[in-house]
Amino acid sequence: MTTEIVKREAQAESGLALAVALREMDKEFALAAHQRELLEQYIKDRLKPEKHYYRMGGTSKNSLTKDGAELVCLPHGLKPRYEILGGPLEPADDDSRYQITAKATLLKPDGSFHGEGIGSASSHVTKKDGTVVLRQRDIGLRHNATLKMAQKSAFIAATLNATAASEFFTQDMEDETEQPQETEDEAKSPYWCPEHHTLWFQRGRMRNYA
């Protein structure tokens, strides 16, 4: 008789634990659904096209920019912490091509982990027509720009991973069409070509620069 009572009590406790677990799961699903609705409405109200996101040709989703990622992270109270995973830590001595890979970890104000993402960037940019050009002519500016682009890519990836914003956005594709920028000295030069991002040249008896 005692064994039967113990068995019934164990079954009752098991059933109660299951009921509690199901109620908690219902709460978690309801919370997730509500968070998703809030995020969707927040995106519609606060994020502006061409500033916080844009649409690339041939893609089905808008691409999230760094400014957009910052706005998405704002209500969550998330801040990025960066780590360089690969690539040179100092500028190269020549124009050889290199890649920098960075990781962005999103943290709450109390320092708790909330998500992470990895991004990379090249010291050279591939233009729409397929040609490859230097990201910057100056080696120091080039390294700094490449580092910042890798960090930006990692930050956006972390934002998409941590906030479920990947339902609405995809990774920023700005780097695919980014144009290299001239240095201050080059910009002042009368022989700088802003279209081809190089100095004009003069050969032989040519009277004009071409």
PDB file of C-alpha atoms in Angstrom:
ATOM      1  CA  MET A   1       0.000   0.000   0.000  1.00  0.00           C
ATOM      2  CA  THR A   2       2.824   2.383   0.907  1.00  0.00           C
ATOM      3  CA  THR A   3       4.600   1.661  -2.368  1.00  0.00           C
ATOM      4  CA  GLU A   4       1.445   2.483  -4.342  1.00  0.00           C
ATOM      5  CA  ILE A   5       1.033   5.814  -2.529  1.00  0.00           C
ATOM      6  CA  VAL A   6       4.643   6.739  -3.201  1.00  0.00           C
ATOM      7  CA  LYS A   7       4.173   5.866  -6.852  1.00  0.00           C
ATOM      8  CA  ARG A   8       1.065   8.045  -7.130  1.00  0.00           C
ATOM      9  CA  GLU A   9       2.791  10.943  -5.428  1.00  0.00           C
ATOM     10  CA  ALA A  10       5.731  10.639  -7.803  1.00  0.00           C
ATOM     11  CA  GLN A  11       3.378  10.655 -10.791  1.00  0.00           C
ATOM     12  CA  ALA A  12       1.577  13.687  -9.397  1.00  0.00           C
ATOM     13  CA  GLU A  13       4.834  15.544  -8.874  1.00  0.00           C
ATOM     14  CA  SER A  14       5.949  14.631 -12.383  1.00  0.00           C
ATOM     15  CA  GLY A  15       2.664  15.864 -13.842  1.00  0.00           C
ATOM     16  CA  LEU A  16       2.908  19.101 -11.854  1.00  0.00           C
ATOM     17  CA  ALA A  17       6.484  19.685 -13.024  1.00  0.00           C
ATOM     18  CA  LEU A  18       5.396  19.120 -16.631  1.00  0.00           C
ATOM     19  CA  ALA A  19       2.511  21.559 -16.256  1.00  0.00           C
ATOM     20  CA  VAL A  20       4.835  24.197 -14.784  1.00  0.00           C
ATOM     21  CA  ALA A  21       7.358  23.667 -17.576  1.00  0.00           C
ATOM     22  CA  LEU A  22       4.639  24.052 -20.224  1.00  0.00           C
ATOM     23  CA  ARG A  23       3.364  27.244 -18.610  1.00  0.00           C
ATOM     24  CA  GLU A  24       6.888  28.663 -18.581  1.00  0.00           C
ATOM     25  CA  MET A  25       7.330  27.688 -22.218  1.00  0.00           C
ATOM     26  CA  ASP A  26       4.060  29.416 -23.092  1.00  0.00           C
ATOM     27  CA  LYS A  27       5.350  32.558 -21.391  1.00  0.00           C
ATOM     28  CA  GLU A  28       8.646  32.392 -23.280  1.00  0.00           C
ATOM     29  CA  PHE A  29       6.913  31.948 -26.640  1.00  0.00           C
ATOM     30  CA  ALA A  30       4.507  34.789 -25.869  1.00  0.00           C
ATOM     31  CA  LEU A  31       7.419  37.018 -24.856  1.00  0.00           C
ATOM     32  CA  ALA A  32       9.354  36.153 -28.012  1.00  0.00           C
ATOM     33  CA  ALA A  33       6.308  36.914 -30.187  1.00  0.00           C
ATOM     34  CA  HIS A  34       5.799  40.233 -28.425  1.00  0.00           C
ATOM     35  CA  GLN A  35       9.462  41.157 -28.758  1.00  0.00           C
ATOM     36  CA  ARG A  36       9.309  40.399 -32.457  1.00  0.00           C
ATOM     37  CA  GLU A  37       6.238  42.649 -32.862  1.00  0.00           C
ATOM     38  CA  LEU A  38       7.945  45.455 -30.942  1.00  0.00           C
ATOM     39  CA  LEU A  39      11.088  45.145 -33.086  1.00  0.00           C
ATOM     40  CA  GLU A  40       9.088  45.223 -36.325  1.00  0.00           C
ATOM     41  CA  GLN A  41       7.182  48.330 -35.237  1.00  0.00           C
ATOM     42  CA  TYR A  42      10.381  49.965 -33.973  1.00  0.00           C
ATOM     43  CA  ILE A  43      12.049  49.377 -37.357  1.00  0.00           C
ATOM     44  CA  LYS A  44       9.072  50.910 -39.182  1.00  0.00           C
ATOM     45  CA  ASP A  45       8.979  53.943 -36.875  1.00  0.00           C
ATOM     46  CA  ARG A  46      12.666  54.748 -36.390  1.00  0.00           C
ATOM     47  CA  LEU A  47      14.792  53.359 -39.218  1.00  0.00           C
ATOM     48  CA  LYS A  48      14.947  55.385 -42.427  1.00  0.00           C
ATOM     49  CA  PRO A  49      15.773  54.018 -45.903  1.00  0.00           C
ATOM     50  CA  GLU A  50      19.143  54.995 -47.426  1.00  0.00           C
ATOM     51  CA  LYS A  51      20.449  55.937 -43.972  1.00  0.00           C
ATOM     52  CA  HIS A  52      19.767  52.924 -41.756  1.00  0.00           C
ATOM     53  CA  TYR A  53      19.176  50.376 -44.530  1.00  0.00           C
ATOM     54  CA  TYR A  54      19.075  50.129 -48.309  1.00  0.00           C
ATOM     55  CA  ARG A  55      18.201  47.613 -51.015  1.00  0.00           C
ATOM     56  CA  MET A  56      20.826  46.196 -53.364  1.00  0.00           C
ATOM     57  CA  GLY A  57      19.781  45.025 -56.800  1.00  0.00           C
ATOM     58  CA  GLY A  58      18.966  41.322 -56.983  1.00  0.00           C
ATOM     59  CA  THR A  59      18.467  40.918 -53.228  1.00  0.00           C
ATOM     60  CA  SER A  60      15.239  40.074 -51.410  1.00  0.00           C
ATOM     61  CA  LYS A  61      16.102  41.861 -48.146  1.00  0.00           C
ATOM     62  CA  ASN A  62      17.264  45.306 -47.159  1.00  0.00           C
ATOM     63  CA  SER A  63      20.892  45.618 -46.086  1.00  0.00           C
ATOM     64  CA  LEU A  64      21.444  47.015 -42.589  1.00  0.00           C
ATOM     65  CA  THR A  65      23.990  49.820 -42.196  1.00  0.00           C
ATOM     66  CA  LYS A  66      26.121  50.579 -39.131  1.00  0.00           C
ATOM     67  CA  ASP A  67      23.821  53.474 -38.221  1.00  0.00           C
ATOM     68  CA  GLY A  68      20.861  51.116 -38.466  1.00  0.00           C
ATOM     69  CA  ALA A  69      22.575  48.483 -36.335  1.00  0.00           C
ATOM     70  CA  GLU A  70      23.256  51.082 -33.658  1.00  0.00           C
ATOM     71  CA  LEU A  71      19.567  52.011 -33.568  1.00  0.00           C
ATOM     72  CA  VAL A  72      18.526  48.356 -33.345  1.00  0.00           C
ATOM     73  CA  CYS A  73      20.940  47.813 -30.434  1.00  0.00           C
ATOM     74  CA  LEU A  74      19.848  50.978 -28.631  1.00  0.00           C
ATOM     75  CA  PRO A  75      16.635  49.688 -26.960  1.00  0.00           C
ATOM     76  CA  HIS A  76      18.455  46.488 -25.994  1.00  0.00           C
ATOM     77  CA  GLY A  77      21.211  48.491 -24.308  1.00  0.00           C
ATOM     78  CA  LEU A  78      23.890  46.644 -26.285  1.00  0.00           C
ATOM     79  CA  LYS A  79      27.432  47.908 -26.873  1.00  0.00           C
ATOM     80  CA  PRO A  80      30.105  46.227 -29.045  1.00  0.00           C
ATOM     81  CA  ARG A  81      33.514  45.042 -27.912  1.00  0.00           C
ATOM     82  CA  TYR A  82      35.937  44.271 -30.731  1.00  0.00           C
ATOM     83  CA  GLU A  83      38.675  41.702 -31.123  1.00  0.00           C
ATOM     84  CA  ILE A  84      40.994  41.242 -34.115  1.00  0.00           C
ATOM     85  CA  LEU A  85      41.065  37.574 -35.119  1.00  0.00           C
ATOM     86  CA  GLY A  86      43.356  37.775 -38.129  1.00  0.00           C
ATOM     87  CA  GLY A  87      45.326  40.117 -40.335  1.00  0.00           C
ATOM     88  CA  PRO A  88      48.154  42.609 -39.782  1.00  0.00           C
ATOM     89  CA  LEU A  89      48.029  44.803 -36.687  1.00  0.00           C
ATOM     90  CA  GLU A  90      50.220  47.426 -38.338  1.00  0.00           C
ATOM     91  CA  PRO A  91      50.067  48.978 -41.828  1.00  0.00           C
ATOM     92  CA  ALA A  92      51.855  47.113 -44.599  1.00  0.00           C
ATOM     93  CA  ASP A  93      55.036  48.544 -46.141  1.00  0.00           C
ATOM     94  CA  ASP A  94      53.746  48.206 -49.686  1.00  0.00           C
ATOM     95  CA  ASP A  95      50.532  47.810 -51.691  1.00  0.00           C
ATOM     96  CA  SER A  96      50.254  44.049 -51.211  1.00  0.00           C
ATOM     97  CA  ARG A  97      46.749  42.804 -50.523  1.00  0.00           C
ATOM     98  CA  TYR A  98      45.720  41.673 -47.035  1.00  0.00           C
ATOM     99  CA  GLN A  99      42.591  40.795 -45.079  1.00  0.00           C
ATOM    100  CA  ILE A 100      41.530  41.802 -41.566  1.00  0.00           C
ATOM    101  CA  THR A 101      39.017  39.684 -39.640  1.00  0.00           C
ATOM    102  CA  ALA A 102      37.314  41.046 -36.540  1.00  0.00           C
ATOM    103  CA  LYS A 103      34.845  39.780 -33.946  1.00  0.00           C
ATOM    104  CA  ALA A 104      32.231  41.983 -32.294  1.00  0.00           C
ATOM    105  CA  THR A 105      30.773  40.884 -28.959  1.00  0.00           C
ATOM    106  CA  LEU A 106      27.580  42.610 -27.829  1.00  0.00           C
ATOM    107  CA  LEU A 107      27.379  43.265 -24.103  1.00  0.00           C
ATOM    108  CA  LYS A 108      24.659  44.502 -21.763  1.00  0.00           C
ATOM    109  CA  PRO A 109      25.442  47.447 -19.424  1.00  0.00           C
ATOM    110  CA  ASP A 110      26.206  44.933 -16.656  1.00  0.00           C
ATOM    111  CA  GLY A 111      28.789  43.281 -18.917  1.00  0.00           C
ATOM    112  CA  SER A 112      26.714  40.188 -19.660  1.00  0.00           C
ATOM    113  CA  PHE A 113      27.105  38.520 -23.057  1.00  0.00           C
ATOM    114  CA  HIS A 114      24.250  38.925 -25.542  1.00  0.00           C
ATOM    115  CA  GLY A 115      25.647  37.856 -28.904  1.00  0.00           C
ATOM    116  CA  GLU A 116      28.572  38.052 -31.313  1.00  0.00           C
ATOM    117  CA  GLY A 117      29.427  38.189 -34.982  1.00  0.00           C
ATOM    118  CA  ILE A 118      32.461  37.989 -37.257  1.00  0.00           C
ATOM    119  CA  GLY A 119      33.309  40.247 -40.185  1.00  0.00           C
ATOM    120  CA  SER A 120      36.245  40.829 -42.496  1.00  0.00           C
ATOM    121  CA  ALA A 121      37.491  43.384 -44.981  1.00  0.00           C
ATOM    122  CA  SER A 122      40.206  43.586 -47.600  1.00  0.00           C
ATOM    123  CA  SER A 123      42.776  46.301 -48.141  1.00  0.00           C
ATOM    124  CA  HIS A 124      41.624  46.310 -51.764  1.00  0.00           C
ATOM    125  CA  VAL A 125      38.101  46.973 -53.016  1.00  0.00           C
ATOM    126  CA  THR A 126      36.413  45.150 -55.882  1.00  0.00           C
ATOM    127  CA  LYS A 127      34.370  47.609 -57.915  1.00  0.00           C
ATOM    128  CA  LYS A 128      31.122  46.827 -59.724  1.00  0.00           C
ATOM    129  CA  ASP A 129      32.959  46.353 -63.008  1.00  0.00           C
ATOM    130  CA  GLY A 130      35.225  43.741 -61.416  1.00  0.00           C
ATOM    131  CA  THR A 131      38.376  45.840 -61.193  1.00  0.00           C
ATOM    132  CA  VAL A 132      40.334  45.765 -57.936  1.00  0.00           C
ATOM    133  CA  VAL A 133      41.657  49.018 -56.500  1.00  0.00           C
ATOM    134  CA  LEU A 134      43.339  50.120 -53.277  1.00  0.00           C
ATOM    135  CA  ARG A 135      40.942  51.022 -50.491  1.00  0.00           C
ATOM    136  CA  GLN A 136      43.144  54.053 -49.810  1.00  0.00           C
ATOM    137  CA  ARG A 137      46.350  55.134 -51.514  1.00  0.00           C
ATOM    138  CA  ASP A 138      48.072  56.049 -48.235  1.00  0.00           C
ATOM    139  CA  ILE A 139      49.151  52.846 -46.447  1.00  0.00           C
ATOM    140  CA  GLY A 140      48.248  54.158 -42.992  1.00  0.00           C
ATOM    141  CA  LEU A 141      44.811  55.386 -44.007  1.00  0.00           C
ATOM    142  CA  ARG A 142      44.295  52.141 -45.909  1.00  0.00           C
ATOM    143  CA  HIS A 143      44.988  49.993 -42.852  1.00  0.00           C
ATOM    144  CA  ASN A 144      42.758  52.126 -40.638  1.00  0.00           C
ATOM    145  CA  ALA A 145      39.893  52.046 -43.162  1.00  0.00           C
ATOM    146  CA  THR A 146      40.224  48.278 -43.598  1.00  0.00           C
ATOM    147  CA  LEU A 147      40.167  47.755 -39.830  1.00  0.00           C
ATOM    148  CA  LYS A 148      37.091  49.939 -39.397  1.00  0.00           C
ATOM    149  CA  MET A 149      35.295  48.159 -42.238  1.00  0.00           C
ATOM    150  CA  ALA A 150      36.012  44.748 -40.672  1.00  0.00           C
ATOM    151  CA  GLN A 151      34.726  45.975 -37.305  1.00  0.00           C
ATOM    152  CA  LYS A 152      31.625  47.442 -38.918  1.00  0.00           C
ATOM    153  CA  SER A 153      30.892  44.167 -40.688  1.00  0.00           C
ATOM    154  CA  ALA A 154      31.330  42.235 -37.430  1.00  0.00           C
ATOM    155  CA  PHE A 155      29.085  44.660 -35.521  1.00  0.00           C
ATOM    156  CA  ILE A 156      26.261  44.346 -38.045  1.00  0.00           C
ATOM    157  CA  ALA A 157      26.599  40.543 -38.046  1.00  0.00           C
ATOM    158  CA  ALA A 158      26.426  40.511 -34.235  1.00  0.00           C
ATOM    159  CA  THR A 159      23.347  42.751 -34.297  1.00  0.00           C
ATOM    160  CA  LEU A 160      21.552  40.445 -36.718  1.00  0.00           C
ATOM    161  CA  ASN A 161      22.468  37.410 -34.598  1.00  0.00           C
ATOM    162  CA  ALA A 162      21.603  38.879 -31.198  1.00  0.00           C
ATOM    163  CA  THR A 163      18.367  40.766 -31.907  1.00  0.00           C
ATOM    164  CA  ALA A 164      16.645  38.507 -34.468  1.00  0.00           C
ATOM    165  CA  ALA A 165      16.801  41.422 -36.906  1.00  0.00           C
ATOM    166  CA  SER A 166      17.986  38.978 -39.576  1.00  0.00           C
ATOM    167  CA  GLU A 167      14.298  38.391 -40.327  1.00  0.00           C
ATOM    168  CA  PHE A 168      14.159  41.928 -41.690  1.00  0.00           C
ATOM    169  CA  PHE A 169      17.720  42.656 -42.832  1.00  0.00           C
ATOM    170  CA  THR A 170      20.796  41.079 -44.319  1.00  0.00           C
ATOM    171  CA  GLN A 171      24.476  41.943 -43.994  1.00  0.00           C
ATOM    172  CA  ASP A 172      25.627  45.368 -45.166  1.00  0.00           C
ATOM    173  CA  MET A 173      26.908  45.201 -48.748  1.00  0.00           C
ATOM    174  CA  GLU A 174      28.370  48.725 -48.835  1.00  0.00           C
ATOM    175  CA  ASP A 175      31.938  47.455 -49.027  1.00  0.00           C
ATOM    176  CA  GLU A 176      31.223  45.806 -52.367  1.00  0.00           C
ATOM    177  CA  THR A 177      30.798  49.172 -54.074  1.00  0.00           C
ATOM    178  CA  GLU A 178      32.887  51.431 -51.881  1.00  0.00           C
ATOM    179  CA  GLN A 179      35.172  53.762 -53.770  1.00  0.00           C
ATOM    180  CA  PRO A 180      38.707  54.495 -52.562  1.00  0.00           C
ATOM    181  CA  GLN A 181      39.249  58.019 -51.261  1.00  0.00           C
ATOM    182  CA  GLU A 182      42.056  60.308 -52.270  1.00  0.00           C
ATOM    183  CA  THR A 183      44.469  61.807 -49.772  1.00  0.00           C
ATOM    184  CA  GLU A 184      44.396  65.543 -49.045  1.00  0.00           C
ATOM    185  CA  ASP A 185      47.508  66.147 -51.177  1.00  0.00           C
ATOM    186  CA  GLU A 186      46.073  64.213 -54.094  1.00  0.00           C
ATOM    187  CA  ALA A 187      42.760  66.052 -53.885  1.00  0.00           C
ATOM    188  CA  LYS A 188      44.626  69.360 -54.231  1.00  0.00           C
ATOM    189  CA  SER A 189      46.671  68.164 -57.195  1.00  0.00           C
ATOM    190  CA  PRO A 190      45.491  69.460 -60.615  1.00  0.00           C
ATOM    191  CA  TYR A 191      46.451  66.049 -62.018  1.00  0.00           C
ATOM    192  CA  TRP A 192      44.229  63.944 -59.750  1.00  0.00           C
ATOM    193  CA  CYS A 193      41.461  62.056 -61.573  1.00  0.00           C
ATOM    194  CA  PRO A 194      38.455  61.548 -59.218  1.00  0.00           C
ATOM    195  CA  GLU A 195      36.870  59.096 -61.651  1.00  0.00           C
ATOM    196  CA  HIS A 196      39.786  56.653 -61.836  1.00  0.00           C
ATOM    197  CA  HIS A 197      41.270  57.530 -58.420  1.00  0.00           C
ATOM    198  CA  THR A 198      44.798  58.019 -59.713  1.00  0.00           C
ATOM    199  CA  LEU A 199      47.181  60.770 -60.820  1.00  0.00           C
ATOM    200  CA  TRP A 200      47.289  61.611 -64.481  1.00  0.00           C
ATOM    201  CA  PHE A 201      50.577  60.904 -66.241  1.00  0.00           C
ATOM    202  CA  GLN A 202      52.765  62.619 -68.844  1.00  0.00           C
ATOM    203  CA  ARG A 203      55.002  60.734 -71.212  1.00  0.00           C
ATOM    204  CA  GLY A 204      57.537  61.788 -73.799  1.00  0.00           C
ATOM    205  CA  ARG A 205      56.531  64.874 -75.694  1.00  0.00           C
ATOM    206  CA  MET A 206      52.881  64.754 -74.699  1.00  0.00           C
ATOM    207  CA  ARG A 207      51.775  68.300 -73.962  1.00  0.00           C
ATOM    208  CA  ASN A 208      48.766  67.375 -71.912  1.00  0.00           C
ATOM    209  CA  TYR A 209      48.157  65.013 -69.025  1.00  0.00           C
ATOM    210  CA  ALA A 210      45.902  62.103 -69.908  1.00  0.00           C
TER     211      ALA A 210
END
